[in-house]
XYZ file of N, CA, C and O in Angstrom:
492
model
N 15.601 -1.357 22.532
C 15.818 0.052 22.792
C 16.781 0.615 21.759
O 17.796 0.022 21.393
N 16.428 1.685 21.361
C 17.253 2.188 20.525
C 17.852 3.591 20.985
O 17.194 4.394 21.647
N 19.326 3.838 20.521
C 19.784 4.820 21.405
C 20.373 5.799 20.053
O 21.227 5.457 19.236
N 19.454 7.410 20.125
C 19.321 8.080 18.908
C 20.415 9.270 19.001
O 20.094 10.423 19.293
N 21.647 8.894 18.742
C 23.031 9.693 18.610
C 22.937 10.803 17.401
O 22.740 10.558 16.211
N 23.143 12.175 18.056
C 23.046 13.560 16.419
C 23.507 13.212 15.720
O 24.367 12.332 15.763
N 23.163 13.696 14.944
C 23.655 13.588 13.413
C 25.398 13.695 12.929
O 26.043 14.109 13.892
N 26.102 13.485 11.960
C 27.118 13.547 11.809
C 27.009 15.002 10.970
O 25.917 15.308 10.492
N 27.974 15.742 10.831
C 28.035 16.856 10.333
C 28.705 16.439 9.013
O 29.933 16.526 8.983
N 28.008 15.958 7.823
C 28.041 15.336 6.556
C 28.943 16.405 5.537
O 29.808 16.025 4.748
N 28.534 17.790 5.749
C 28.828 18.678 4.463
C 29.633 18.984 5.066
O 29.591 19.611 6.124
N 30.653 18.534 4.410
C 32.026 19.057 4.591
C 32.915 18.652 3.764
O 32.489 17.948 2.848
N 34.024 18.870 3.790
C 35.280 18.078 2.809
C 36.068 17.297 3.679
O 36.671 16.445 3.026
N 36.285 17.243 4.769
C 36.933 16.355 5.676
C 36.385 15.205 5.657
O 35.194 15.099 5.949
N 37.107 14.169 5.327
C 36.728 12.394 5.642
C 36.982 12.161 7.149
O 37.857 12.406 7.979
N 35.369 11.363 7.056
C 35.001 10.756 8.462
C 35.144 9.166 8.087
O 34.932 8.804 6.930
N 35.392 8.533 8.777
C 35.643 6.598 9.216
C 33.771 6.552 9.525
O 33.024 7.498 9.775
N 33.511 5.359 9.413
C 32.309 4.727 10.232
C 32.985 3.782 10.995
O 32.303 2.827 11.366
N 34.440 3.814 11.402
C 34.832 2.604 12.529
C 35.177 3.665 13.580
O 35.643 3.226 14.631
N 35.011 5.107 13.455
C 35.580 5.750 15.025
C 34.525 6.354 15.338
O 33.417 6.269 14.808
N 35.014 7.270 16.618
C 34.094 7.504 17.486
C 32.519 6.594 17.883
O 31.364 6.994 17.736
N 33.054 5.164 18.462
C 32.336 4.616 18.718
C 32.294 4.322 20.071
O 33.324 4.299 20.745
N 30.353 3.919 20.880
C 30.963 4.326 22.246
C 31.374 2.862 22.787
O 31.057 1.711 22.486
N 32.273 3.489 23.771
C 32.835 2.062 24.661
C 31.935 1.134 25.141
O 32.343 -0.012 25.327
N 30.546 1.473 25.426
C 29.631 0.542 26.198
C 28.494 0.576 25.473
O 28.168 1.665 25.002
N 27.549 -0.743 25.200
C 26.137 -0.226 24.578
C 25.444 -1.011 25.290
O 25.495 -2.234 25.160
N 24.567 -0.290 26.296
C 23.710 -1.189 27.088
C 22.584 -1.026 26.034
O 22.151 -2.159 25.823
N 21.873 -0.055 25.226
C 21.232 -0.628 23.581
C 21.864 0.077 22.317
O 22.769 0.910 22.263
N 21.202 -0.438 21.434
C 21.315 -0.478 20.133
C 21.835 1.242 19.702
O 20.973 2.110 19.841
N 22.863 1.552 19.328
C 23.099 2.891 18.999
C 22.753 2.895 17.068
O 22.995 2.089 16.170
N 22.148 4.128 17.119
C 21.620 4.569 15.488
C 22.228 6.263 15.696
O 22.218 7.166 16.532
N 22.698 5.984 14.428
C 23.143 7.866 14.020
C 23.253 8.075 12.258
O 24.010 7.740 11.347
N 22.064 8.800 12.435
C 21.914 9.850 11.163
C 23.704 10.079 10.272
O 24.684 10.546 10.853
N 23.690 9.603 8.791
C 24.842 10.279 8.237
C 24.401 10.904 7.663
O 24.773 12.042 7.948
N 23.215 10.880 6.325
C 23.314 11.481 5.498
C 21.232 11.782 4.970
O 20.649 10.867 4.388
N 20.521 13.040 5.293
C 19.141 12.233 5.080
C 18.840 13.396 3.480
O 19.454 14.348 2.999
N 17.804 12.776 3.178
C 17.063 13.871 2.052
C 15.177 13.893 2.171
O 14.429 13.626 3.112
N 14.943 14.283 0.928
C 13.562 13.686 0.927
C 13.131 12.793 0.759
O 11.904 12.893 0.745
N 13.493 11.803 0.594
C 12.980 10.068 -0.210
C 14.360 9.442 0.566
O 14.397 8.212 0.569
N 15.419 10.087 1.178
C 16.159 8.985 1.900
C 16.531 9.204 2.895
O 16.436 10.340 3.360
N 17.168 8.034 3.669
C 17.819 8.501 5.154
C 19.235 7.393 4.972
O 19.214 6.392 4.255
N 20.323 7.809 5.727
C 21.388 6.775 5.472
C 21.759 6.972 6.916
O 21.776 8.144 7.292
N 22.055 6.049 7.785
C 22.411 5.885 9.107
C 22.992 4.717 9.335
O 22.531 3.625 9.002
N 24.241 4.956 10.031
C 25.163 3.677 10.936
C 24.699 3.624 12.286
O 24.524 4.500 13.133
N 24.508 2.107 12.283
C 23.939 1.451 13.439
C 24.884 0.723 14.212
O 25.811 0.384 13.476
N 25.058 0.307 15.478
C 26.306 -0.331 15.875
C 25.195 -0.871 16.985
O 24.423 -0.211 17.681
N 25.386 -2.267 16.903
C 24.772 -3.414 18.225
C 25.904 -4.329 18.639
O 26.868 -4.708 17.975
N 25.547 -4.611 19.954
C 26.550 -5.455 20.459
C 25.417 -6.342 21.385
O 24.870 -5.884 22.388
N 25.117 -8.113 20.667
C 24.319 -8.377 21.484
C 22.866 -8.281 21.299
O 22.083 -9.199 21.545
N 22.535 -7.074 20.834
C 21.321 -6.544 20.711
C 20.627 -7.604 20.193
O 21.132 -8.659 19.810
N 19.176 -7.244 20.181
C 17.870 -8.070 19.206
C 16.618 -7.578 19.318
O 16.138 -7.178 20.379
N 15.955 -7.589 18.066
C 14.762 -6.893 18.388
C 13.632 -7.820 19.659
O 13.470 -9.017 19.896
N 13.137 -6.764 20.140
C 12.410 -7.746 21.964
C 11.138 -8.647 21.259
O 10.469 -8.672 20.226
N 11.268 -9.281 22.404
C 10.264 -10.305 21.570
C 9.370 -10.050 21.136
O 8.980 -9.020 21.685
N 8.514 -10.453 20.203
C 6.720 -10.059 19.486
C 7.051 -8.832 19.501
O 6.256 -8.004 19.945
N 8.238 -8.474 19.040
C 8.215 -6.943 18.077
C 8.600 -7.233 16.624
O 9.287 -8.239 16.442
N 8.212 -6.403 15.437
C 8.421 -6.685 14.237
C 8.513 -5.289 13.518
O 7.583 -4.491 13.401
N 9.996 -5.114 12.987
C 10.204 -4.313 12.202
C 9.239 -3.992 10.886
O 9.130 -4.800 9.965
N 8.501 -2.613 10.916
C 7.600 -3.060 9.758
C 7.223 -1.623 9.434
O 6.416 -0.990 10.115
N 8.013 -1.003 8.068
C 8.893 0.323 8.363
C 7.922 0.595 6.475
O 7.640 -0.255 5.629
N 7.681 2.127 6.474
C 7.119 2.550 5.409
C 7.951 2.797 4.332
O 7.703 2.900 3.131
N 9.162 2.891 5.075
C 10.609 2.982 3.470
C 11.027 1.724 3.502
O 11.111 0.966 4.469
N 11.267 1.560 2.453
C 12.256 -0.016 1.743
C 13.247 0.325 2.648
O 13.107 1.241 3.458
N 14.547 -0.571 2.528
C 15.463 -0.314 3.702
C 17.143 -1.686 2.791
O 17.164 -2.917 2.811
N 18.067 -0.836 2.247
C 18.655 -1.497 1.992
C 19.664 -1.141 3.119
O 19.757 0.040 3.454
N 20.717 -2.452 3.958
C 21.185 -2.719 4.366
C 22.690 -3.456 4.083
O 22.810 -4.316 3.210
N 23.701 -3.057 4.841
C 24.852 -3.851 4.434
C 25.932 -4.237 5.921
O 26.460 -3.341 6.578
N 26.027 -5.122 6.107
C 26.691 -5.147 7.438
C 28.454 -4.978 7.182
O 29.132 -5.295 6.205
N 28.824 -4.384 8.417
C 30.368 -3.754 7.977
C 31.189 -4.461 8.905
O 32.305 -4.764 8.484
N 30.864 -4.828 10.192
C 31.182 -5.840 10.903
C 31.008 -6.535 11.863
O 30.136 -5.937 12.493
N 31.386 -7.827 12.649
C 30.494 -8.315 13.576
C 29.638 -9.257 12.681
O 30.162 -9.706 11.662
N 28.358 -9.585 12.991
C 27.620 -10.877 12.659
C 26.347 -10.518 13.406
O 26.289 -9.848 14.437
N 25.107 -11.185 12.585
C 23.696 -10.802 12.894
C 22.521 -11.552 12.421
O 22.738 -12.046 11.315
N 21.608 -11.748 12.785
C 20.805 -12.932 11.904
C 19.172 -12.144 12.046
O 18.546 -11.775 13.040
N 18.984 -12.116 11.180
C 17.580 -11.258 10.591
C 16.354 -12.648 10.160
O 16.467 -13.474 9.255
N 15.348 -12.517 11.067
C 14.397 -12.721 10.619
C 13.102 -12.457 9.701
O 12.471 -11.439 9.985
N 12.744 -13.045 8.906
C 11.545 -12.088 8.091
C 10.254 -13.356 8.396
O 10.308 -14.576 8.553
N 9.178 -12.393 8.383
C 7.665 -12.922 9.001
C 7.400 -13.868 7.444
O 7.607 -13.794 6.233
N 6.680 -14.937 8.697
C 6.673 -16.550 7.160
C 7.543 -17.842 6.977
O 7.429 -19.047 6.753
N 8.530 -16.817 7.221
C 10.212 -17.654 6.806
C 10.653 -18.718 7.834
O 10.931 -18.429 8.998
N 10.687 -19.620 7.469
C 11.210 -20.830 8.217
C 12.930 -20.933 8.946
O 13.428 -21.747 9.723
N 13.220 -20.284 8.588
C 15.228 -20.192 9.068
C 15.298 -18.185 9.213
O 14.621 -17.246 8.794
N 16.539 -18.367 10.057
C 17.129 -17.168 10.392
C 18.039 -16.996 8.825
O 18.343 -17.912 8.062
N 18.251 -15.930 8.711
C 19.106 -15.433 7.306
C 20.570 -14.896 8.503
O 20.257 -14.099 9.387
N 21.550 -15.211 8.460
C 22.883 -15.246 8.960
C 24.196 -13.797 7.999
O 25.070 -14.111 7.191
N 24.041 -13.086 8.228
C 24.776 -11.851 7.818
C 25.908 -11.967 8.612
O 26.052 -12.199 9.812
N 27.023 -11.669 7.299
C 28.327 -11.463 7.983
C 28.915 -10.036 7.260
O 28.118 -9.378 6.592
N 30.273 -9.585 7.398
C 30.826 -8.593 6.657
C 30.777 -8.617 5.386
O 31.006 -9.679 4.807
N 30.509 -7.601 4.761
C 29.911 -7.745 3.234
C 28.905 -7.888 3.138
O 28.396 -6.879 2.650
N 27.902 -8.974 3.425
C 27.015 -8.947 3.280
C 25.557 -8.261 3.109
O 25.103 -8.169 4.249
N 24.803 -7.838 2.349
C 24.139 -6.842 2.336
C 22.444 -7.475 1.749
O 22.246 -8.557 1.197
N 21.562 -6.572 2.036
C 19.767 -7.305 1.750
C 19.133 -6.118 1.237
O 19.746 -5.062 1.389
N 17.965 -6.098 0.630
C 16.865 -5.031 0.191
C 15.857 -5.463 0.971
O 15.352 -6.570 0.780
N 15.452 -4.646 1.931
C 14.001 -4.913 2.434
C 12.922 -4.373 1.989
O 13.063 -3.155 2.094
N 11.757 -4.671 1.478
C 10.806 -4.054 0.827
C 10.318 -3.533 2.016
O 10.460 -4.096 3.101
N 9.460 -1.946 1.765
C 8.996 -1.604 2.837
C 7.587 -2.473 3.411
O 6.892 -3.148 2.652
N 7.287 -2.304 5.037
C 5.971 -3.189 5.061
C 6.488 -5.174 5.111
O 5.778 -6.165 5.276
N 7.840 -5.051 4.908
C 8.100 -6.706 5.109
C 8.545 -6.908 6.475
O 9.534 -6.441 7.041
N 7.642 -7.685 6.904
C 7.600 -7.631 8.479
C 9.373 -8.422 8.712
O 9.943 -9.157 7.905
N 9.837 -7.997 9.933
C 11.311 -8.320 10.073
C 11.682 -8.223 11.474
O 10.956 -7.561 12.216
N 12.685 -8.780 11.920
C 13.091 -8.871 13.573
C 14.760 -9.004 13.173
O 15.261 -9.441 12.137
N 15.402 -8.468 14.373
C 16.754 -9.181 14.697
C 16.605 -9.858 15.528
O 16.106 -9.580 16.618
N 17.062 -10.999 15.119
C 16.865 -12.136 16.097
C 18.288 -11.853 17.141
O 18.181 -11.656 18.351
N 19.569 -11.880 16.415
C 20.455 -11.707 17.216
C 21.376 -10.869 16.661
O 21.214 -10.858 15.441
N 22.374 -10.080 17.050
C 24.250 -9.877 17.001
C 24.872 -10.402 17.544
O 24.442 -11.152 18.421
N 26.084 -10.279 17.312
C 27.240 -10.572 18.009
C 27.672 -10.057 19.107
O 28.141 -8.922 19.198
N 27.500 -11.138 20.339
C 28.086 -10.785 21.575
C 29.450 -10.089 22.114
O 29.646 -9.495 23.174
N 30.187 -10.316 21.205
C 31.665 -10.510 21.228
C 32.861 -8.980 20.912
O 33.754 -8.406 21.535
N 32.032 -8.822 19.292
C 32.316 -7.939 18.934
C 31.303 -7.416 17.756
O 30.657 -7.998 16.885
N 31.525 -5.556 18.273
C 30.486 -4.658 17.277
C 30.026 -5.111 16.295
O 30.726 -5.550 15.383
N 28.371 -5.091 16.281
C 28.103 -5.101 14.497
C 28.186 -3.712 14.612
O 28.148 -3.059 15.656
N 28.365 -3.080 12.834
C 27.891 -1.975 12.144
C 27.329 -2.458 11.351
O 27.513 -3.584 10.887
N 26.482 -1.617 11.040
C 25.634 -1.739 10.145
C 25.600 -0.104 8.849
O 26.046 1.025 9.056
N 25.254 -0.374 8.239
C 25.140 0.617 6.999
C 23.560 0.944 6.742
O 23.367 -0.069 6.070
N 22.515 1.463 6.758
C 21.167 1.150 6.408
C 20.906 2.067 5.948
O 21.226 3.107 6.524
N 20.239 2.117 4.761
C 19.546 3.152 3.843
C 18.386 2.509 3.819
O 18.083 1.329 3.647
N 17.424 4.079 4.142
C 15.656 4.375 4.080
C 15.672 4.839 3.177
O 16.358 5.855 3.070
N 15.018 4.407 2.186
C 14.503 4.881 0.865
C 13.335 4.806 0.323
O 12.511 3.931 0.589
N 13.152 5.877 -0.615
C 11.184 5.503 -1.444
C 11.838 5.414 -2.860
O 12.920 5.832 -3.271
N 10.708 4.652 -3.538
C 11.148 4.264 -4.890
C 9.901 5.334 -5.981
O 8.777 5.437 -5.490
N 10.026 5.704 -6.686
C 8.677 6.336 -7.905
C 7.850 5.960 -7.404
O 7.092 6.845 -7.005
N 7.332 4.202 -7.015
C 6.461 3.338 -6.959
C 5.957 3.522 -6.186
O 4.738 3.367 -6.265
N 6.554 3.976 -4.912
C 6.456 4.216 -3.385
C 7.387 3.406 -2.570
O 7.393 3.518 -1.344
C-alpha cells in the first residue's frame, strides 16, 4: 500500500529538511512529491517495515534512480539470485521496465528514500 502525501511546496527560498515533518506511525509506505517536470519526478519515500506484497513487481515506464538516506532495505530484481542490501549512502539506477520488488526495510527505524523518475533522449 502506498500512502500518497501533497506535494511539498518546492518554489520557494526557504530550506526544507527531508528528515522533518515525518509521520509518527506508518501502517504503509508513505511517498511525497518534491520536485516534478516533464521527463522527471523527484519524491521522498519513508517505509518502516514495509515490502512490496507478494507476486507484485515493480515494473515502472521511467528509469528510476534511487538513493537511500536512512534505515536499511533490500531490493530485489527479476532473474537475480541474492537480495541487493542498501544502506545510507547507498544509491542504484533502475532501468525502466526492470522488473523489481522490496523485499524488505527496516523494522526498527525509518528508511528514506530519495527516488528520481526520469526519461532519457532514448526513452
Amino acid at each position: 500500500m502506498k500512502a500518497r502525501i501533497p506535494p511539498i511546496d518546492s518554489v520557494t527560498d526557504t530550506p526544507k529538511n527531508l528528515f522533518t515533518h515525518l509521520p509518527d506511525t506508518l501502517p504503509e509506505e508513505w511517498f511525497q512529491a518534491l520536485l516534478s517536470g516533464n521527463r522527471f519526478r523527484l519524491e521522498r519515500i519513508v517505509s518502516l517495515g514495509h515490502a512490496t506484497p507478494a507476486g507484485q513487481w515493480y515494473d515502472q515506464a521511467r528509469h528510476e534512480w534511487v538513493v537511500l538516506l536512512s534505515g536499511s532495505a533490500g531490493l530485489y530484481f527479476e532473474g537475480e539470485d541474492t537480495v541487493q542490501v542498501l544502506h545510507p549512502g547507498d544509491f542504484i539506477d533502475i532501468p525502466a521496465h526492470r522488473r523489481h520488488r522490496v523485499e524488505w526495510t527496516d523494522p526498527e527505524e525509518k528508511t528514506i528514500w530519495l527516488a528520481l523518475h526520469y526519461e532519457t533522449d532514448a526513452g
